[in-house]
Every structure is written in structure tokens, then in C-alpha cells.
Amino acid sequence: MNDWNGYRSELLARVGEYAKTNPESMRGLQMIDSGAAKMGHLDPKTHELIALAVAVTTRCDGCIAVHTKAAIEKGATREAIVEALTVAISLNAGAALTYTARVLDAHAAFVDTL
């Protein structure tokens, strides 16, 4: 599929170039990230598992590359990652179901006006 190690390295190099060009934006992003971690209610492994679930739902390959490695480094097992991603899958299915209801509602509104 992907050379995740190579992709991650290339991505971080490009992000580094961006950071040199726009350091203020990078500091802002880093403040948001570190601010969440400093709250202290969730352990670092849980943060990474949440990040992976969000990465999947937002279809962010860069996020997958960065946060999969970080999750492993924080002690996440393959089984824990699978469980977190199963939550993401179920939530996407739930979102599809919710939007299905919206389509049916829109259909009813348009049929009634034709």
C-alpha cells in the first residue's frame, strides 16, 4: 500500500520547510496540541488512539503516519489500535445513517412541493 516510514519522513521534512516559512502558525498548532496533553485527564496513549480514530474519519494519511508511530511509542498494541479504529468505523456508519435520514427528509420535502 504505502511506504509509511518513507512517507512520514518526507512529510515531516515538508512540514519542517513550512515551519521555517511560517513559524507563528506552527507554534499555534503546537500550542493546541500541547494544551490538550497538559490537561492531564487522558494518558498519552489514549490521546494517540483518539488521534488515529480522527485521522481515519478525516482521511488524513499524514496524521495516520505520524500518530500510528506515536501510538506504538506510547505503548498502544495493534489490538488497542484496532479497537479505536472500530469506534471510528461505527461512528462513520452512524454519521451515514444520520445523513440518510436527512436525505429522506429532503426527499419528502421536495416530493410534497412537486
PDB file of N, CA and C in Angstrom:
ATOM      1  N   MET A   1       0.837  -1.189   0.000  1.00  0.00           N
ATOM      2  CA  MET A   1       0.000   0.000   0.000  1.00  0.00           C
ATOM      3  C   MET A   1       0.882   1.253   0.000  1.00  0.00           C
ATOM      4  N   ASN A   2       1.392   1.631   1.154  1.00  0.00           N
ATOM      5  CA  ASN A   2       2.258   2.813   1.258  1.00  0.00           C
ATOM      6  C   ASN A   2       3.559   2.444   1.944  1.00  0.00           C
ATOM      7  N   ASP A   3       4.600   3.170   1.611  1.00  0.00           N
ATOM      8  CA  ASP A   3       5.851   3.103   2.359  1.00  0.00           C
ATOM      9  C   ASP A   3       5.705   4.128   3.484  1.00  0.00           C
ATOM     10  N   TRP A   4       5.105   3.711   4.589  1.00  0.00           N
ATOM     11  CA  TRP A   4       4.751   4.634   5.661  1.00  0.00           C
ATOM     12  C   TRP A   4       5.966   5.298   6.294  1.00  0.00           C
ATOM     13  N   ASN A   5       7.058   4.565   6.430  1.00  0.00           N
ATOM     14  CA  ASN A   5       8.266   5.162   7.004  1.00  0.00           C
ATOM     15  C   ASN A   5       8.801   6.272   6.100  1.00  0.00           C
ATOM     16  N   GLY A   6       8.888   5.981   4.805  1.00  0.00           N
ATOM     17  CA  GLY A   6       9.359   6.980   3.851  1.00  0.00           C
ATOM     18  C   GLY A   6       8.413   8.161   3.752  1.00  0.00           C
ATOM     19  N   TYR A   7       7.125   7.857   3.697  1.00  0.00           N
ATOM     20  CA  TYR A   7       6.113   8.921   3.609  1.00  0.00           C
ATOM     21  C   TYR A   7       6.193   9.836   4.822  1.00  0.00           C
ATOM     22  N   ARG A   8       6.289   9.231   6.014  1.00  0.00           N
ATOM     23  CA  ARG A   8       6.353  10.020   7.245  1.00  0.00           C
ATOM     24  C   ARG A   8       7.579  10.921   7.234  1.00  0.00           C
ATOM     25  N   SER A   9       8.723  10.392   6.836  1.00  0.00           N
ATOM     26  CA  SER A   9       9.955  11.189   6.775  1.00  0.00           C
ATOM     27  C   SER A   9       9.826  12.347   5.798  1.00  0.00           C
ATOM     28  N   GLU A  10       9.291  12.075   4.611  1.00  0.00           N
ATOM     29  CA  GLU A  10       9.107  13.137   3.610  1.00  0.00           C
ATOM     30  C   GLU A  10       8.114  14.179   4.094  1.00  0.00           C
ATOM     31  N   LEU A  11       7.027  13.729   4.711  1.00  0.00           N
ATOM     32  CA  LEU A  11       6.022  14.647   5.228  1.00  0.00           C
ATOM     33  C   LEU A  11       6.631  15.573   6.282  1.00  0.00           C
ATOM     34  N   LEU A  12       7.358  14.993   7.227  1.00  0.00           N
ATOM     35  CA  LEU A  12       7.948  15.816   8.279  1.00  0.00           C
ATOM     36  C   LEU A  12       8.970  16.799   7.719  1.00  0.00           C
ATOM     37  N   ALA A  13       9.669  16.411   6.659  1.00  0.00           N
ATOM     38  CA  ALA A  13      10.607  17.340   6.011  1.00  0.00           C
ATOM     39  C   ALA A  13       9.848  18.513   5.397  1.00  0.00           C
ATOM     40  N   ARG A  14       8.732  18.237   4.709  1.00  0.00           N
ATOM     41  CA  ARG A  14       7.943  19.316   4.102  1.00  0.00           C
ATOM     42  C   ARG A  14       7.318  20.195   5.174  1.00  0.00           C
ATOM     43  N   VAL A  15       6.855  19.585   6.263  1.00  0.00           N
ATOM     44  CA  VAL A  15       6.284  20.358   7.364  1.00  0.00           C
ATOM     45  C   VAL A  15       7.372  21.239   7.982  1.00  0.00           C
ATOM     46  N   GLY A  16       8.577  20.707   8.079  1.00  0.00           N
ATOM     47  CA  GLY A  16       9.700  21.497   8.587  1.00  0.00           C
ATOM     48  C   GLY A  16       9.984  22.707   7.719  1.00  0.00           C
ATOM     49  N   GLU A  17       9.899  22.528   6.403  1.00  0.00           N
ATOM     50  CA  GLU A  17      10.084  23.656   5.480  1.00  0.00           C
ATOM     51  C   GLU A  17       8.994  24.699   5.693  1.00  0.00           C
ATOM     52  N   TYR A  18       7.762  24.227   5.843  1.00  0.00           N
ATOM     53  CA  TYR A  18       6.642  25.141   6.093  1.00  0.00           C
ATOM     54  C   TYR A  18       6.865  25.888   7.405  1.00  0.00           C
ATOM     55  N   ALA A  19       7.322  25.175   8.427  1.00  0.00           N
ATOM     56  CA  ALA A  19       7.542  25.776   9.740  1.00  0.00           C
ATOM     57  C   ALA A  19       8.568  26.907   9.669  1.00  0.00           C
ATOM     58  N   LYS A  20       9.589  26.738   8.828  1.00  0.00           N
ATOM     59  CA  LYS A  20      10.588  27.791   8.673  1.00  0.00           C
ATOM     60  C   LYS A  20       9.987  29.019   7.995  1.00  0.00           C
ATOM     61  N   THR A  21       9.055  28.782   7.086  1.00  0.00           N
ATOM     62  CA  THR A  21       8.418  29.869   6.360  1.00  0.00           C
ATOM     63  C   THR A  21       7.359  30.567   7.208  1.00  0.00           C
ATOM     64  N   ASN A  22       6.663  29.795   8.044  1.00  0.00           N
ATOM     65  CA  ASN A  22       5.568  30.352   8.835  1.00  0.00           C
ATOM     66  C   ASN A  22       5.626  29.811  10.269  1.00  0.00           C
ATOM     67  N   PRO A  23       6.625  30.241  11.034  1.00  0.00           N
ATOM     68  CA  PRO A  23       6.803  29.696  12.385  1.00  0.00           C
ATOM     69  C   PRO A  23       5.655  30.015  13.332  1.00  0.00           C
ATOM     70  N   GLU A  24       5.009  31.146  13.163  1.00  0.00           N
ATOM     71  CA  GLU A  24       3.900  31.511  14.050  1.00  0.00           C
ATOM     72  C   GLU A  24       2.756  30.507  13.958  1.00  0.00           C
ATOM     73  N   SER A  25       2.406  30.105  12.751  1.00  0.00           N
ATOM     74  CA  SER A  25       1.334  29.121  12.583  1.00  0.00           C
ATOM     75  C   SER A  25       1.704  27.796  13.223  1.00  0.00           C
ATOM     76  N   MET A  26       2.947  27.390  13.059  1.00  0.00           N
ATOM     77  CA  MET A  26       3.388  26.120  13.651  1.00  0.00           C
ATOM     78  C   MET A  26       3.370  26.197  15.175  1.00  0.00           C
ATOM     79  N   ARG A  27       3.785  27.336  15.724  1.00  0.00           N
ATOM     80  CA  ARG A  27       3.728  27.485  17.184  1.00  0.00           C
ATOM     81  C   ARG A  27       2.280  27.401  17.665  1.00  0.00           C
ATOM     82  N   GLY A  28       1.367  27.983  16.917  1.00  0.00           N
ATOM     83  CA  GLY A  28      -0.046  27.917  17.286  1.00  0.00           C
ATOM     84  C   GLY A  28      -0.557  26.488  17.292  1.00  0.00           C
ATOM     85  N   LEU A  29      -0.215  25.745  16.262  1.00  0.00           N
ATOM     86  CA  LEU A  29      -0.628  24.345  16.187  1.00  0.00           C
ATOM     87  C   LEU A  29      -0.024  23.541  17.337  1.00  0.00           C
ATOM     88  N   GLN A  30       1.253  23.781  17.608  1.00  0.00           N
ATOM     89  CA  GLN A  30       1.915  23.069  18.702  1.00  0.00           C
ATOM     90  C   GLN A  30       1.302  23.435  20.052  1.00  0.00           C
ATOM     91  N   MET A  31       0.865  24.677  20.217  1.00  0.00           N
ATOM     92  CA  MET A  31       0.217  25.086  21.464  1.00  0.00           C
ATOM     93  C   MET A  31      -1.106  24.357  21.652  1.00  0.00           C
ATOM     94  N   ILE A  32      -1.860  24.214  20.575  1.00  0.00           N
ATOM     95  CA  ILE A  32      -3.130  23.489  20.662  1.00  0.00           C
ATOM     96  C   ILE A  32      -2.869  22.045  21.059  1.00  0.00           C
ATOM     97  N   ASP A  33      -1.922  21.418  20.395  1.00  0.00           N
ATOM     98  CA  ASP A  33      -1.602  20.019  20.669  1.00  0.00           C
ATOM     99  C   ASP A  33      -1.104  19.831  22.096  1.00  0.00           C
ATOM    100  N   SER A  34      -0.168  20.657  22.512  1.00  0.00           N
ATOM    101  CA  SER A  34       0.371  20.506  23.869  1.00  0.00           C
ATOM    102  C   SER A  34      -0.649  20.916  24.923  1.00  0.00           C
ATOM    103  N   GLY A  35      -1.519  21.846  24.592  1.00  0.00           N
ATOM    104  CA  GLY A  35      -2.566  22.252  25.537  1.00  0.00           C
ATOM    105  C   GLY A  35      -3.500  21.116  25.867  1.00  0.00           C
ATOM    106  N   ALA A  36      -3.851  20.325  24.873  1.00  0.00           N
ATOM    107  CA  ALA A  36      -4.710  19.168  25.118  1.00  0.00           C
ATOM    108  C   ALA A  36      -4.000  18.164  26.010  1.00  0.00           C
ATOM    109  N   ALA A  37      -2.734  17.931  25.748  1.00  0.00           N
ATOM    110  CA  ALA A  37      -1.967  16.958  26.535  1.00  0.00           C
ATOM    111  C   ALA A  37      -1.774  17.425  27.974  1.00  0.00           C
ATOM    112  N   LYS A  38      -1.641  18.732  28.182  1.00  0.00           N
ATOM    113  CA  LYS A  38      -1.400  19.267  29.523  1.00  0.00           C
ATOM    114  C   LYS A  38      -2.620  19.190  30.428  1.00  0.00           C
ATOM    115  N   MET A  39      -3.798  18.961  29.862  1.00  0.00           N
ATOM    116  CA  MET A  39      -4.984  18.869  30.705  1.00  0.00           C
ATOM    117  C   MET A  39      -4.845  17.721  31.698  1.00  0.00           C
ATOM    118  N   GLY A  40      -4.222  16.633  31.268  1.00  0.00           N
ATOM    119  CA  GLY A  40      -3.877  15.556  32.174  1.00  0.00           C
ATOM    120  C   GLY A  40      -4.970  14.554  32.503  1.00  0.00           C
ATOM    121  N   HIS A  41      -6.101  14.653  31.879  1.00  0.00           N
ATOM    122  CA  HIS A  41      -7.189  13.713  32.178  1.00  0.00           C
ATOM    123  C   HIS A  41      -7.065  12.409  31.408  1.00  0.00           C
ATOM    124  N   LEU A  42      -6.385  12.455  30.263  1.00  0.00           N
ATOM    125  CA  LEU A  42      -6.173  11.264  29.445  1.00  0.00           C
ATOM    126  C   LEU A  42      -4.684  10.984  29.359  1.00  0.00           C
ATOM    127  N   ASP A  43      -4.333   9.724  29.338  1.00  0.00           N
ATOM    128  CA  ASP A  43      -2.925   9.378  29.197  1.00  0.00           C
ATOM    129  C   ASP A  43      -2.484   9.552  27.743  1.00  0.00           C
ATOM    130  N   PRO A  44      -1.184   9.677  27.492  1.00  0.00           N
ATOM    131  CA  PRO A  44      -0.675   9.918  26.135  1.00  0.00           C
ATOM    132  C   PRO A  44      -1.090   8.843  25.123  1.00  0.00           C
ATOM    133  N   LYS A  45      -1.156   7.589  25.553  1.00  0.00           N
ATOM    134  CA  LYS A  45      -1.570   6.527  24.631  1.00  0.00           C
ATOM    135  C   LYS A  45      -3.009   6.755  24.165  1.00  0.00           C
ATOM    136  N   THR A  46      -3.875   7.138  25.074  1.00  0.00           N
ATOM    137  CA  THR A  46      -5.275   7.410  24.717  1.00  0.00           C
ATOM    138  C   THR A  46      -5.365   8.586  23.748  1.00  0.00           C
ATOM    139  N   HIS A  47      -4.553   9.622  23.982  1.00  0.00           N
ATOM    140  CA  HIS A  47      -4.513  10.757  23.044  1.00  0.00           C
ATOM    141  C   HIS A  47      -4.194  10.264  21.631  1.00  0.00           C
ATOM    142  N   GLU A  48      -3.204   9.389  21.520  1.00  0.00           N
ATOM    143  CA  GLU A  48      -2.807   8.899  20.203  1.00  0.00           C
ATOM    144  C   GLU A  48      -3.884   8.007  19.586  1.00  0.00           C
ATOM    145  N   LEU A  49      -4.563   7.217  20.397  1.00  0.00           N
ATOM    146  CA  LEU A  49      -5.646   6.385  19.867  1.00  0.00           C
ATOM    147  C   LEU A  49      -6.797   7.252  19.350  1.00  0.00           C
ATOM    148  N   ILE A  50      -7.103   8.320  20.069  1.00  0.00           N
ATOM    149  CA  ILE A  50      -8.125   9.258  19.590  1.00  0.00           C
ATOM    150  C   ILE A  50      -7.662   9.914  18.299  1.00  0.00           C
ATOM    151  N   ALA A  51      -6.393  10.319  18.270  1.00  0.00           N
ATOM    152  CA  ALA A  51      -5.849  10.945  17.060  1.00  0.00           C
ATOM    153  C   ALA A  51      -5.966  10.007  15.861  1.00  0.00           C
ATOM    154  N   LEU A  52      -5.719   8.722  16.066  1.00  0.00           N
ATOM    155  CA  LEU A  52      -5.839   7.763  14.964  1.00  0.00           C
ATOM    156  C   LEU A  52      -7.280   7.622  14.502  1.00  0.00           C
ATOM    157  N   ALA A  53      -8.207   7.579  15.442  1.00  0.00           N
ATOM    158  CA  ALA A  53      -9.624   7.485  15.054  1.00  0.00           C
ATOM    159  C   ALA A  53     -10.033   8.713  14.245  1.00  0.00           C
ATOM    160  N   VAL A  54      -9.591   9.876  14.680  1.00  0.00           N
ATOM    161  CA  VAL A  54      -9.900  11.106  13.937  1.00  0.00           C
ATOM    162  C   VAL A  54      -9.200  11.091  12.586  1.00  0.00           C
ATOM    163  N   ALA A  55      -7.969  10.612  12.538  1.00  0.00           N
ATOM    164  CA  ALA A  55      -7.224  10.550  11.277  1.00  0.00           C
ATOM    165  C   ALA A  55      -7.970   9.708  10.249  1.00  0.00           C
ATOM    166  N   VAL A  56      -8.545   8.612  10.697  1.00  0.00           N
ATOM    167  CA  VAL A  56      -9.295   7.747   9.793  1.00  0.00           C
ATOM    168  C   VAL A  56     -10.569   8.456   9.322  1.00  0.00           C
ATOM    169  N   THR A  57     -11.286   9.089  10.236  1.00  0.00           N
ATOM    170  CA  THR A  57     -12.547   9.725   9.839  1.00  0.00           C
ATOM    171  C   THR A  57     -12.321  10.954   8.966  1.00  0.00           C
ATOM    172  N   THR A  58     -11.147  11.585   9.083  1.00  0.00           N
ATOM    173  CA  THR A  58     -10.852  12.746   8.238  1.00  0.00           C
ATOM    174  C   THR A  58     -10.011  12.380   7.023  1.00  0.00           C
ATOM    175  N   ARG A  59      -9.651  11.103   6.911  1.00  0.00           N
ATOM    176  CA  ARG A  59      -8.891  10.589   5.765  1.00  0.00           C
ATOM    177  C   ARG A  59      -7.554  11.315   5.602  1.00  0.00           C
ATOM    178  N   CYS A  60      -6.813  11.432   6.697  1.00  0.00           N
ATOM    179  CA  CYS A  60      -5.543  12.165   6.702  1.00  0.00           C
ATOM    180  C   CYS A  60      -4.372  11.187   6.773  1.00  0.00           C
ATOM    181  N   ASP A  61      -3.766  10.893   5.620  1.00  0.00           N
ATOM    182  CA  ASP A  61      -2.634   9.968   5.587  1.00  0.00           C
ATOM    183  C   ASP A  61      -1.461  10.457   6.427  1.00  0.00           C
ATOM    184  N   GLY A  62      -1.194  11.746   6.401  1.00  0.00           N
ATOM    185  CA  GLY A  62      -0.115  12.283   7.206  1.00  0.00           C
ATOM    186  C   GLY A  62      -0.368  12.063   8.685  1.00  0.00           C
ATOM    187  N   CYS A  63      -1.601  12.276   9.106  1.00  0.00           N
ATOM    188  CA  CYS A  63      -1.971  12.042  10.509  1.00  0.00           C
ATOM    189  C   CYS A  63      -1.810  10.566  10.861  1.00  0.00           C
ATOM    190  N   ILE A  64      -2.189   9.698   9.944  1.00  0.00           N
ATOM    191  CA  ILE A  64      -2.042   8.256  10.172  1.00  0.00           C
ATOM    192  C   ILE A  64      -0.565   7.914  10.360  1.00  0.00           C
ATOM    193  N   ALA A  65       0.284   8.449   9.498  1.00  0.00           N
ATOM    194  CA  ALA A  65       1.715   8.149   9.575  1.00  0.00           C
ATOM    195  C   ALA A  65       2.313   8.634  10.886  1.00  0.00           C
ATOM    196  N   VAL A  66       1.996   9.835  11.279  1.00  0.00           N
ATOM    197  CA  VAL A  66       2.581  10.415  12.483  1.00  0.00           C
ATOM    198  C   VAL A  66       2.013   9.758  13.747  1.00  0.00           C
ATOM    199  N   HIS A  67       0.698   9.603  13.796  1.00  0.00           N
ATOM    200  CA  HIS A  67       0.077   9.141  15.040  1.00  0.00           C
ATOM    201  C   HIS A  67       0.127   7.627  15.227  1.00  0.00           C
ATOM    202  N   THR A  68       0.268   6.865  14.150  1.00  0.00           N
ATOM    203  CA  THR A  68       0.455   5.418  14.331  1.00  0.00           C
ATOM    204  C   THR A  68       1.793   5.162  15.020  1.00  0.00           C
ATOM    205  N   LYS A  69       2.837   5.814  14.529  1.00  0.00           N
ATOM    206  CA  LYS A  69       4.157   5.653  15.155  1.00  0.00           C
ATOM    207  C   LYS A  69       4.125   6.130  16.602  1.00  0.00           C
ATOM    208  N   ALA A  70       3.494   7.276  16.835  1.00  0.00           N
ATOM    209  CA  ALA A  70       3.420   7.807  18.201  1.00  0.00           C
ATOM    210  C   ALA A  70       2.620   6.880  19.114  1.00  0.00           C
ATOM    211  N   ALA A  71       1.537   6.303  18.601  1.00  0.00           N
ATOM    212  CA  ALA A  71       0.727   5.385  19.413  1.00  0.00           C
ATOM    213  C   ALA A  71       1.556   4.170  19.832  1.00  0.00           C
ATOM    214  N   ILE A  72       2.315   3.638  18.896  1.00  0.00           N
ATOM    215  CA  ILE A  72       3.183   2.491  19.210  1.00  0.00           C
ATOM    216  C   ILE A  72       4.209   2.892  20.271  1.00  0.00           C
ATOM    217  N   GLU A  73       4.816   4.059  20.089  1.00  0.00           N
ATOM    218  CA  GLU A  73       5.813   4.531  21.053  1.00  0.00           C
ATOM    219  C   GLU A  73       5.212   4.761  22.442  1.00  0.00           C
ATOM    220  N   LYS A  74       3.914   5.086  22.497  1.00  0.00           N
ATOM    221  CA  LYS A  74       3.239   5.306  23.779  1.00  0.00           C
ATOM    222  C   LYS A  74       2.681   4.013  24.363  1.00  0.00           C
ATOM    223  N   GLY A  75       2.905   2.880  23.677  1.00  0.00           N
ATOM    224  CA  GLY A  75       2.511   1.585  24.222  1.00  0.00           C
ATOM    225  C   GLY A  75       1.229   0.999  23.680  1.00  0.00           C
ATOM    226  N   ALA A  76       0.663   1.604  22.652  1.00  0.00           N
ATOM    227  CA  ALA A  76      -0.570   1.060  22.076  1.00  0.00           C
ATOM    228  C   ALA A  76      -0.270  -0.228  21.317  1.00  0.00           C
ATOM    229  N   THR A  77      -1.036  -1.245  21.595  1.00  0.00           N
ATOM    230  CA  THR A  77      -0.902  -2.513  20.885  1.00  0.00           C
ATOM    231  C   THR A  77      -1.712  -2.450  19.593  1.00  0.00           C
ATOM    232  N   ARG A  78      -1.465  -3.388  18.732  1.00  0.00           N
ATOM    233  CA  ARG A  78      -2.256  -3.485  17.500  1.00  0.00           C
ATOM    234  C   ARG A  78      -3.726  -3.655  17.841  1.00  0.00           C
ATOM    235  N   GLU A  79      -4.004  -4.461  18.876  1.00  0.00           N
ATOM    236  CA  GLU A  79      -5.386  -4.719  19.277  1.00  0.00           C
ATOM    237  C   GLU A  79      -6.074  -3.442  19.784  1.00  0.00           C
ATOM    238  N   ALA A  80      -5.350  -2.615  20.536  1.00  0.00           N
ATOM    239  CA  ALA A  80      -5.919  -1.354  21.010  1.00  0.00           C
ATOM    240  C   ALA A  80      -6.185  -0.407  19.842  1.00  0.00           C
ATOM    241  N   ILE A  81      -5.264  -0.384  18.887  1.00  0.00           N
ATOM    242  CA  ILE A  81      -5.454   0.458  17.704  1.00  0.00           C
ATOM    243  C   ILE A  81      -6.673  -0.018  16.919  1.00  0.00           C
ATOM    244  N   VAL A  82      -6.807  -1.333  16.749  1.00  0.00           N
ATOM    245  CA  VAL A  82      -7.971  -1.881  16.038  1.00  0.00           C
ATOM    246  C   VAL A  82      -9.264  -1.492  16.757  1.00  0.00           C
ATOM    247  N   GLU A  83      -9.261  -1.568  18.079  1.00  0.00           N
ATOM    248  CA  GLU A  83     -10.466  -1.197  18.833  1.00  0.00           C
ATOM    249  C   GLU A  83     -10.817   0.273  18.629  1.00  0.00           C
ATOM    250  N   ALA A  84      -9.809   1.149  18.693  1.00  0.00           N
ATOM    251  CA  ALA A  84     -10.056   2.572  18.472  1.00  0.00           C
ATOM    252  C   ALA A  84     -10.584   2.825  17.063  1.00  0.00           C
ATOM    253  N   LEU A  85     -10.033   2.116  16.090  1.00  0.00           N
ATOM    254  CA  LEU A  85     -10.480   2.307  14.710  1.00  0.00           C
ATOM    255  C   LEU A  85     -11.864   1.719  14.485  1.00  0.00           C
ATOM    256  N   THR A  86     -12.213   0.700  15.252  1.00  0.00           N
ATOM    257  CA  THR A  86     -13.564   0.150  15.169  1.00  0.00           C
ATOM    258  C   THR A  86     -14.584   1.183  15.654  1.00  0.00           C
ATOM    259  N   VAL A  87     -14.217   1.951  16.667  1.00  0.00           N
ATOM    260  CA  VAL A  87     -15.087   3.047  17.113  1.00  0.00           C
ATOM    261  C   VAL A  87     -15.245   4.065  15.976  1.00  0.00           C
ATOM    262  N   ALA A  88     -14.141   4.385  15.295  1.00  0.00           N
ATOM    263  CA  ALA A  88     -14.213   5.325  14.171  1.00  0.00           C
ATOM    264  C   ALA A  88     -15.115   4.787  13.066  1.00  0.00           C
ATOM    265  N   ILE A  89     -15.002   3.505  12.780  1.00  0.00           N
ATOM    266  CA  ILE A  89     -15.849   2.888  11.750  1.00  0.00           C
ATOM    267  C   ILE A  89     -17.312   2.981  12.141  1.00  0.00           C
ATOM    268  N   SER A  90     -17.607   2.662  13.399  1.00  0.00           N
ATOM    269  CA  SER A  90     -19.010   2.696  13.834  1.00  0.00           C
ATOM    270  C   SER A  90     -19.553   4.114  13.813  1.00  0.00           C
ATOM    271  N   LEU A  91     -18.702   5.077  14.152  1.00  0.00           N
ATOM    272  CA  LEU A  91     -19.162   6.464  14.129  1.00  0.00           C
ATOM    273  C   LEU A  91     -19.414   6.922  12.697  1.00  0.00           C
ATOM    274  N   ASN A  92     -18.562   6.513  11.764  1.00  0.00           N
ATOM    275  CA  ASN A  92     -18.809   6.859  10.365  1.00  0.00           C
ATOM    276  C   ASN A  92     -20.097   6.234   9.870  1.00  0.00           C
ATOM    277  N   ALA A  93     -20.358   5.003  10.295  1.00  0.00           N
ATOM    278  CA  ALA A  93     -21.616   4.359   9.908  1.00  0.00           C
ATOM    279  C   ALA A  93     -22.796   5.119  10.511  1.00  0.00           C
ATOM    280  N   GLY A  94     -22.643   5.554  11.755  1.00  0.00           N
ATOM    281  CA  GLY A  94     -23.693   6.340  12.406  1.00  0.00           C
ATOM    282  C   GLY A  94     -23.925   7.656  11.691  1.00  0.00           C
ATOM    283  N   ALA A  95     -22.851   8.298  11.271  1.00  0.00           N
ATOM    284  CA  ALA A  95     -22.981   9.552  10.534  1.00  0.00           C
ATOM    285  C   ALA A  95     -23.688   9.313   9.201  1.00  0.00           C
ATOM    286  N   ALA A  96     -23.350   8.218   8.535  1.00  0.00           N
ATOM    287  CA  ALA A  96     -24.023   7.890   7.277  1.00  0.00           C
ATOM    288  C   ALA A  96     -25.512   7.654   7.521  1.00  0.00           C
ATOM    289  N   LEU A  97     -25.839   6.976   8.604  1.00  0.00           N
ATOM    290  CA  LEU A  97     -27.242   6.741   8.935  1.00  0.00           C
ATOM    291  C   LEU A  97     -27.967   8.053   9.222  1.00  0.00           C
ATOM    292  N   THR A  98     -27.316   8.948   9.965  1.00  0.00           N
ATOM    293  CA  THR A  98     -27.911  10.254  10.269  1.00  0.00           C
ATOM    294  C   THR A  98     -28.162  11.039   8.989  1.00  0.00           C
ATOM    295  N   TYR A  99     -27.203  11.035   8.084  1.00  0.00           N
ATOM    296  CA  TYR A  99     -27.372  11.778   6.837  1.00  0.00           C
ATOM    297  C   TYR A  99     -28.345  11.079   5.893  1.00  0.00           C
ATOM    298  N   THR A 100     -28.500   9.770   6.031  1.00  0.00           N
ATOM    299  CA  THR A 100     -29.544   9.068   5.283  1.00  0.00           C
ATOM    300  C   THR A 100     -30.904   9.610   5.691  1.00  0.00           C
ATOM    301  N   ALA A 101     -31.109   9.819   6.984  1.00  0.00           N
ATOM    302  CA  ALA A 101     -32.368  10.388   7.463  1.00  0.00           C
ATOM    303  C   ALA A 101     -32.582  11.786   6.888  1.00  0.00           C
ATOM    304  N   ARG A 102     -31.510  12.558   6.757  1.00  0.00           N
ATOM    305  CA  ARG A 102     -31.617  13.902   6.173  1.00  0.00           C
ATOM    306  C   ARG A 102     -32.030  13.829   4.702  1.00  0.00           C
ATOM    307  N   VAL A 103     -31.453  12.871   3.958  1.00  0.00           N
ATOM    308  CA  VAL A 103     -31.825  12.709   2.552  1.00  0.00           C
ATOM    309  C   VAL A 103     -33.302  12.343   2.438  1.00  0.00           C
ATOM    310  N   LEU A 104     -33.742  11.423   3.267  1.00  0.00           N
ATOM    311  CA  LEU A 104     -35.157  11.032   3.226  1.00  0.00           C
ATOM    312  C   LEU A 104     -36.061  12.204   3.586  1.00  0.00           C
ATOM    313  N   ASP A 105     -35.633  13.040   4.523  1.00  0.00           N
ATOM    314  CA  ASP A 105     -36.392  14.239   4.885  1.00  0.00           C
ATOM    315  C   ASP A 105     -36.434  15.212   3.716  1.00  0.00           C
ATOM    316  N   ALA A 106     -35.278  15.420   3.062  1.00  0.00           N
ATOM    317  CA  ALA A 106     -35.238  16.310   1.898  1.00  0.00           C
ATOM    318  C   ALA A 106     -36.111  15.767   0.783  1.00  0.00           C
ATOM    319  N   HIS A 107     -36.048  14.448   0.568  1.00  0.00           N
ATOM    320  CA  HIS A 107     -36.887  13.828  -0.447  1.00  0.00           C
ATOM    321  C   HIS A 107     -38.355  14.105  -0.191  1.00  0.00           C
ATOM    322  N   ALA A 108     -38.770  13.911   1.052  1.00  0.00           N
ATOM    323  CA  ALA A 108     -40.170  14.159   1.402  1.00  0.00           C
ATOM    324  C   ALA A 108     -40.549  15.607   1.164  1.00  0.00           C
ATOM    325  N   ALA A 109     -39.666  16.535   1.486  1.00  0.00           N
ATOM    326  CA  ALA A 109     -39.952  17.961   1.286  1.00  0.00           C
ATOM    327  C   ALA A 109     -40.086  18.295  -0.204  1.00  0.00           C
ATOM    328  N   PHE A 110     -39.215  17.693  -1.029  1.00  0.00           N
ATOM    329  CA  PHE A 110     -39.268  18.001  -2.458  1.00  0.00           C
ATOM    330  C   PHE A 110     -40.465  17.321  -3.125  1.00  0.00           C
ATOM    331  N   VAL A 111     -40.771  16.116  -2.735  1.00  0.00           N
ATOM    332  CA  VAL A 111     -41.916  15.399  -3.315  1.00  0.00           C
ATOM    333  C   VAL A 111     -43.204  16.166  -3.003  1.00  0.00           C
ATOM    334  N   ASP A 112     -43.311  16.683  -1.797  1.00  0.00           N
ATOM    335  CA  ASP A 112     -44.522  17.417  -1.394  1.00  0.00           C
ATOM    336  C   ASP A 112     -44.706  18.711  -2.173  1.00  0.00           C
ATOM    337  N   THR A 113     -43.618  19.286  -2.726  1.00  0.00           N
ATOM    338  CA  THR A 113     -43.725  20.564  -3.442  1.00  0.00           C
ATOM    339  C   THR A 113     -43.844  20.377  -4.960  1.00  0.00           C
ATOM    340  N   LEU A 114     -43.686  19.144  -5.440  1.00  0.00           N
ATOM    341  CA  LEU A 114     -43.766  18.931  -6.894  1.00  0.00           C
ATOM    342  C   LEU A 114     -45.163  18.618  -7.341  1.00  0.00           C
TER     343      LEU A 114
END
